[in-house]
PDB file of C-alpha atoms in Angstrom:
ATOM      1  CA  UNK A 173     -11.302 -16.682 -17.742  1.00 49.00           C
ATOM      2  CA  UNK A 174     -11.770 -15.382 -14.215  1.00 53.00           C
ATOM      3  CA  UNK A 175      -8.444 -16.865 -13.086  1.00 80.00           C
ATOM      4  CA  UNK A 176      -6.508 -14.692 -15.563  1.00 80.00           C
ATOM      5  CA  UNK A 177      -8.335 -11.574 -14.389  1.00 85.00           C
ATOM      6  CA  UNK A 178      -7.528 -12.488 -10.799  1.00 89.00           C
ATOM      7  CA  UNK A 179      -3.866 -13.019 -11.748  1.00 86.00           C
ATOM      8  CA  UNK A 180      -3.743  -9.617 -13.449  1.00 89.00           C
ATOM      9  CA  UNK A 181      -5.304  -7.874 -10.437  1.00 91.00           C
ATOM     10  CA  UNK A 182      -2.910  -9.606  -8.069  1.00 92.00           C
ATOM     11  CA  UNK A 183       0.053  -8.728 -10.292  1.00 92.00           C
ATOM     12  CA  UNK A 184      -0.944  -5.057 -10.370  1.00 94.00           C
ATOM     13  CA  UNK A 185      -1.337  -5.121  -6.592  1.00 95.00           C
ATOM     14  CA  UNK A 186       2.113  -6.681  -6.237  1.00 95.00           C
ATOM     15  CA  UNK A 187       3.568  -3.993  -8.517  1.00 95.00           C
ATOM     16  CA  UNK A 188       2.105  -1.363  -6.197  1.00 95.00           C
ATOM     17  CA  UNK A 189       3.481  -3.135  -3.129  1.00 96.00           C
ATOM     18  CA  UNK A 190       6.950  -3.416  -4.695  1.00 96.00           C
ATOM     19  CA  UNK A 191       6.862   0.282  -5.587  1.00 96.00           C
ATOM     20  CA  UNK A 192       5.834   1.130  -2.005  1.00 96.00           C
ATOM     21  CA  UNK A 193       8.616  -1.035  -0.578  1.00 95.00           C
ATOM     22  CA  UNK A 194      11.130   0.624  -2.894  1.00 96.00           C
ATOM     23  CA  UNK A 195       9.994   4.048  -1.714  1.00 97.00           C
ATOM     24  CA  UNK A 196      10.290   2.932   1.922  1.00 96.00           C
ATOM     25  CA  UNK A 197      13.817   1.612   1.316  1.00 95.00           C
ATOM     26  CA  UNK A 198      14.875   4.881  -0.304  1.00 95.00           C
ATOM     27  CA  UNK A 199      13.283   6.961   2.456  1.00 95.00           C
ATOM     28  CA  UNK A 200      14.932   4.789   5.119  1.00 92.00           C
ATOM     29  CA  UNK A 201      18.356   5.115   3.528  1.00 89.00           C
ATOM     30  CA  UNK A 202      17.948   8.869   3.086  1.00 90.00           C
ATOM     31  CA  UNK A 203      16.818   9.240   6.707  1.00 89.00           C
ATOM     32  CA  UNK A 204      19.662   7.070   8.034  1.00 84.00           C
ATOM     33  CA  UNK A 205      22.296   8.968   6.063  1.00 81.00           C
ATOM     34  CA  UNK A 206      20.843  12.363   6.933  1.00 84.00           C
ATOM     35  CA  UNK A 207      20.671  11.645  10.657  1.00 82.00           C
ATOM     36  CA  UNK A 208      24.082   9.976  10.691  1.00 77.00           C
ATOM     37  CA  UNK A 209      25.837  12.979   9.172  1.00 74.00           C
ATOM     38  CA  UNK A 210      23.937  15.577  11.255  1.00 79.00           C
ATOM     39  CA  UNK A 211      25.124  14.150  14.556  1.00 76.00           C
ATOM     40  CA  UNK A 212      28.887  14.012  15.154  1.00 64.00           C
ATOM     41  CA  UNK A 213      28.806  10.375  16.241  1.00 78.00           C
ATOM     42  CA  UNK A 214      25.853   9.424  14.025  1.00 78.00           C
ATOM     43  CA  UNK A 215      27.786   7.689  11.252  1.00 80.00           C
ATOM     44  CA  UNK A 216      29.916   5.729  13.719  1.00 81.00           C
ATOM     45  CA  UNK A 217      26.762   4.620  15.555  1.00 79.00           C
ATOM     46  CA  UNK A 218      25.042   3.669  12.280  1.00 81.00           C
ATOM     47  CA  UNK A 219      28.043   1.623  11.160  1.00 82.00           C
ATOM     48  CA  UNK A 220      28.526  -0.075  14.530  1.00 82.00           C
ATOM     49  CA  UNK A 221      24.854  -1.078  14.701  1.00 81.00           C
ATOM     50  CA  UNK A 222      24.616  -2.145  11.067  1.00 80.00           C
ATOM     51  CA  UNK A 223      27.799  -4.209  11.066  1.00 80.00           C
ATOM     52  CA  UNK A 224      27.711  -5.338  14.720  1.00 79.00           C
ATOM     53  CA  UNK A 225      31.187  -3.966  15.412  1.00 80.00           C
ATOM     54  CA  UNK A 226      31.998  -3.701  19.096  1.00 79.00           C
ATOM     55  CA  UNK A 227      35.705  -2.892  18.818  1.00 78.00           C
ATOM     56  CA  UNK A 228      37.349   0.345  17.780  1.00 80.00           C
ATOM     57  CA  UNK A 229      36.924   1.701  14.257  1.00 83.00           C
ATOM     58  CA  UNK A 230      38.987   4.305  12.441  1.00 80.00           C
ATOM     59  CA  UNK A 231      36.746   6.841  10.757  1.00 81.00           C
ATOM     60  CA  UNK A 232      39.059   8.495   8.280  1.00 80.00           C
ATOM     61  CA  UNK A 233      37.776  10.312   5.228  1.00 81.00           C
ATOM     62  CA  UNK A 234      38.864   7.425   3.016  1.00 86.00           C
ATOM     63  CA  UNK A 235      37.275   4.723   5.204  1.00 83.00           C
ATOM     64  CA  UNK A 236      34.001   6.674   5.363  1.00 84.00           C
ATOM     65  CA  UNK A 237      34.108   7.244   1.606  1.00 86.00           C
ATOM     66  CA  UNK A 238      34.737   3.589   0.810  1.00 90.00           C
ATOM     67  CA  UNK A 239      32.028   2.520   3.260  1.00 87.00           C
ATOM     68  CA  UNK A 240      29.500   4.868   1.662  1.00 87.00           C
ATOM     69  CA  UNK A 241      30.423   3.525  -1.796  1.00 92.00           C
ATOM     70  CA  UNK A 242      30.000  -0.080  -0.601  1.00 92.00           C
ATOM     71  CA  UNK A 243      26.612   0.788   0.910  1.00 91.00           C
ATOM     72  CA  UNK A 244      25.646   2.403  -2.401  1.00 92.00           C
ATOM     73  CA  UNK A 245      26.674  -0.735  -4.313  1.00 94.00           C
ATOM     74  CA  UNK A 246      24.534  -2.918  -2.049  1.00 93.00           C
ATOM     75  CA  UNK A 247      21.644  -0.474  -2.384  1.00 94.00           C
ATOM     76  CA  UNK A 248      22.094  -0.568  -6.161  1.00 95.00           C
ATOM     77  CA  UNK A 249      21.838  -4.367  -6.151  1.00 94.00           C
ATOM     78  CA  UNK A 250      18.659  -4.174  -4.072  1.00 94.00           C
ATOM     79  CA  UNK A 251      17.063  -1.481  -6.243  1.00 96.00           C
ATOM     80  CA  UNK A 252      17.912  -3.455  -9.386  1.00 95.00           C
ATOM     81  CA  UNK A 253      16.287  -6.552  -7.891  1.00 94.00           C
ATOM     82  CA  UNK A 254      13.168  -4.616  -6.918  1.00 95.00           C
ATOM     83  CA  UNK A 255      12.961  -3.075 -10.399  1.00 96.00           C
ATOM     84  CA  UNK A 256      13.175  -6.540 -11.985  1.00 95.00           C
ATOM     85  CA  UNK A 257      10.426  -7.831  -9.687  1.00 95.00           C
ATOM     86  CA  UNK A 258       8.290  -4.797 -10.545  1.00 96.00           C
ATOM     87  CA  UNK A 259       8.765  -5.462 -14.265  1.00 94.00           C
ATOM     88  CA  UNK A 260       8.060  -9.174 -13.746  1.00 93.00           C
ATOM     89  CA  UNK A 261       4.716  -8.410 -12.124  1.00 93.00           C
ATOM     90  CA  UNK A 262       4.010  -5.984 -14.949  1.00 93.00           C
ATOM     91  CA  UNK A 263       4.597  -8.793 -17.436  1.00 91.00           C
ATOM     92  CA  UNK A 264       2.291 -11.059 -15.410  1.00 89.00           C
ATOM     93  CA  UNK A 265      -0.418  -8.363 -15.595  1.00 89.00           C
ATOM     94  CA  UNK A 266      -0.172  -8.208 -19.402  1.00 85.00           C
ATOM     95  CA  UNK A 267      -2.472  -9.994 -21.846  1.00 79.00           C
ATOM     96  CA  UNK A 268      -0.251 -13.086 -21.882  1.00 79.00           C
ATOM     97  CA  UNK A 269       1.182 -13.739 -18.396  1.00 78.00           C
ATOM     98  CA  UNK A 270       3.013 -16.887 -19.447  1.00 79.00           C
ATOM     99  CA  UNK A 271       5.456 -15.287 -21.837  1.00 83.00           C
ATOM    100  CA  UNK A 272       9.125 -15.045 -22.535  1.00 83.00           C
ATOM    101  CA  UNK A 273       9.105 -11.510 -21.151  1.00 88.00           C
ATOM    102  CA  UNK A 274       7.840 -12.558 -17.727  1.00 88.00           C
ATOM    103  CA  UNK A 275      10.391 -15.383 -17.669  1.00 88.00           C
ATOM    104  CA  UNK A 276      13.209 -12.976 -18.596  1.00 91.00           C
ATOM    105  CA  UNK A 277      12.271 -10.529 -15.833  1.00 93.00           C
ATOM    106  CA  UNK A 278      11.977 -13.348 -13.310  1.00 91.00           C
ATOM    107  CA  UNK A 279      15.424 -14.612 -14.350  1.00 91.00           C
ATOM    108  CA  UNK A 280      16.882 -11.122 -13.983  1.00 93.00           C
ATOM    109  CA  UNK A 281      15.211 -10.725 -10.591  1.00 93.00           C
ATOM    110  CA  UNK A 282      16.627 -14.071  -9.464  1.00 91.00           C
ATOM    111  CA  UNK A 283      20.134 -13.059 -10.544  1.00 92.00           C
ATOM    112  CA  UNK A 284      19.745  -9.666  -8.894  1.00 93.00           C
ATOM    113  CA  UNK A 285      18.682 -11.294  -5.625  1.00 91.00           C
ATOM    114  CA  UNK A 286      21.694 -13.627  -5.837  1.00 92.00           C
ATOM    115  CA  UNK A 287      23.807 -10.469  -6.163  1.00 92.00           C
ATOM    116  CA  UNK A 288      22.024  -8.925  -3.146  1.00 92.00           C
ATOM    117  CA  UNK A 289      22.538 -12.023  -0.987  1.00 90.00           C
ATOM    118  CA  UNK A 290      26.158 -12.664  -1.968  1.00 90.00           C
ATOM    119  CA  UNK A 291      26.895  -8.934  -1.980  1.00 90.00           C
ATOM    120  CA  UNK A 292      25.695  -8.617   1.586  1.00 88.00           C
ATOM    121  CA  UNK A 293      28.216 -11.239   2.665  1.00 89.00           C
ATOM    122  CA  UNK A 294      31.177  -9.859   0.708  1.00 91.00           C
ATOM    123  CA  UNK A 295      30.439  -6.148   1.098  1.00 90.00           C
ATOM    124  CA  UNK A 296      29.858  -6.442   4.842  1.00 88.00           C
ATOM    125  CA  UNK A 297      33.257  -8.140   5.228  1.00 89.00           C
ATOM    126  CA  UNK A 298      34.892  -5.402   3.143  1.00 90.00           C
ATOM    127  CA  UNK A 299      33.236  -2.658   5.217  1.00 89.00           C
ATOM    128  CA  UNK A 300      34.491  -4.173   8.471  1.00 87.00           C
ATOM    129  CA  UNK A 301      37.985  -4.465   6.995  1.00 88.00           C
ATOM    130  CA  UNK A 302      38.003  -0.898   5.658  1.00 87.00           C
ATOM    131  CA  UNK A 303      36.720   0.548   8.924  1.00 87.00           C
ATOM    132  CA  UNK A 304      39.368  -1.234  11.010  1.00 84.00           C
ATOM    133  CA  UNK A 305      42.409  -0.847   8.711  1.00 84.00           C
ATOM    134  CA  UNK A 306      43.417   2.338  10.521  1.00 80.00           C
ATOM    135  CA  UNK A 307      43.398   0.614  13.892  1.00 78.00           C
ATOM    136  CA  UNK A 308      46.645  -0.265  15.684  1.00 79.00           C
ATOM    137  CA  UNK A 309      48.128  -3.719  15.097  1.00 82.00           C
ATOM    138  CA  UNK A 310      46.046  -6.454  16.682  1.00 79.00           C
ATOM    139  CA  UNK A 311      42.814  -4.483  16.403  1.00 79.00           C
ATOM    140  CA  UNK A 312      42.213  -4.868  12.682  1.00 78.00           C
ATOM    141  CA  UNK A 313      39.308  -7.143  11.768  1.00 79.00           C
ATOM    142  CA  UNK A 314      38.098  -9.175   8.859  1.00 80.00           C
ATOM    143  CA  UNK A 315      34.747 -10.708   9.686  1.00 77.00           C
ATOM    144  CA  UNK A 316      32.913 -12.891   7.200  1.00 82.00           C
ATOM    145  CA  UNK A 317      29.456 -13.895   8.324  1.00 79.00           C
ATOM    146  CA  UNK A 318      27.299 -16.514   6.677  1.00 82.00           C
ATOM    147  CA  UNK A 319      24.184 -17.428   8.553  1.00 83.00           C
ATOM    148  CA  UNK A 320      20.777 -18.906   7.978  1.00 88.00           C
ATOM    149  CA  UNK A 321      19.345 -15.641   6.626  1.00 86.00           C
ATOM    150  CA  UNK A 322      22.029 -15.442   3.919  1.00 85.00           C
ATOM    151  CA  UNK A 323      21.556 -19.109   3.103  1.00 90.00           C
ATOM    152  CA  UNK A 324      17.791 -18.675   2.867  1.00 91.00           C
ATOM    153  CA  UNK A 325      18.196 -15.596   0.642  1.00 89.00           C
ATOM    154  CA  UNK A 326      20.505 -17.468  -1.711  1.00 90.00           C
ATOM    155  CA  UNK A 327      18.179 -20.471  -1.757  1.00 92.00           C
ATOM    156  CA  UNK A 328      15.098 -18.393  -2.597  1.00 92.00           C
ATOM    157  CA  UNK A 329      17.003 -16.456  -5.265  1.00 89.00           C
ATOM    158  CA  UNK A 330      18.189 -19.749  -6.780  1.00 89.00           C
ATOM    159  CA  UNK A 331      14.650 -21.139  -6.767  1.00 92.00           C
ATOM    160  CA  UNK A 332      13.410 -17.969  -8.455  1.00 89.00           C
ATOM    161  CA  UNK A 333      16.132 -18.266 -11.089  1.00 89.00           C
ATOM    162  CA  UNK A 334      15.345 -21.936 -11.786  1.00 91.00           C
ATOM    163  CA  UNK A 335      11.599 -21.220 -11.918  1.00 90.00           C
ATOM    164  CA  UNK A 336      12.292 -18.604 -14.572  1.00 88.00           C
ATOM    165  CA  UNK A 337      13.911 -21.290 -16.730  1.00 87.00           C
ATOM    166  CA  UNK A 338      10.815 -23.459 -16.320  1.00 91.00           C
ATOM    167  CA  UNK A 339       8.630 -20.490 -17.242  1.00 88.00           C
ATOM    168  CA  UNK A 340      10.674 -19.873 -20.380  1.00 88.00           C
ATOM    169  CA  UNK A 341      10.195 -23.498 -21.460  1.00 90.00           C
ATOM    170  CA  UNK A 342       6.474 -23.327 -20.661  1.00 87.00           C
ATOM    171  CA  UNK A 343       6.161 -20.074 -22.640  1.00 85.00           C
ATOM    172  CA  UNK A 344       7.839 -21.746 -25.639  1.00 86.00           C
ATOM    173  CA  UNK A 345       5.499 -24.757 -25.402  1.00 87.00           C
ATOM    174  CA  UNK A 346       2.485 -22.441 -25.137  1.00 82.00           C
ATOM    175  CA  UNK A 347       3.630 -20.467 -28.179  1.00 80.00           C
ATOM    176  CA  UNK A 348       4.050 -23.736 -30.135  1.00 83.00           C
ATOM    177  CA  UNK A 349       0.572 -24.859 -29.095  1.00 81.00           C
ATOM    178  CA  UNK A 350      -0.944 -21.582 -30.240  1.00 79.00           C
ATOM    179  CA  UNK A 351       0.783 -22.044 -33.571  1.00 77.00           C
ATOM    180  CA  UNK A 352      -1.019 -25.379 -34.110  1.00 76.00           C
ATOM    181  CA  UNK A 353      -4.486 -24.085 -33.293  1.00 61.00           C
TER     182      UNK A 353
END
């Protein structure tokens, strides 16, 4: 079965790519945080650029702390999603790619990506609110953004989640067929 060998090779390659992307994400976050806290205006610049805030922000210790926690939550969602994808490709590289295990990891990855996409919308709005709560009246902001990139992310995550259900059914059918032979 040359197709199964090709699938296994591709799955191992994808595992390596996911691991590399995870390392790049972690290095990027570490670099951004390190440079933002070394320079006096670094964190304010990082937040303004990342959240597209043009108005004044109040950088108190509590607003910075809450913002860092919200960034960590979003990063946690992303790392969980990447871990699930890594495990999914590992299950695809196993002896039986069409299995309940691969379907479970795909389902978890789909749910994790839904959390990443919806979390980016909600957490970004919370960060803007937290960073402007200390502003004078009339300068506080609550900005909720939902664009085509968020919609596309949610759509792809939903497709991945639904495909995992189809894979689970196919894995059950395959297991039943093996039982007859």
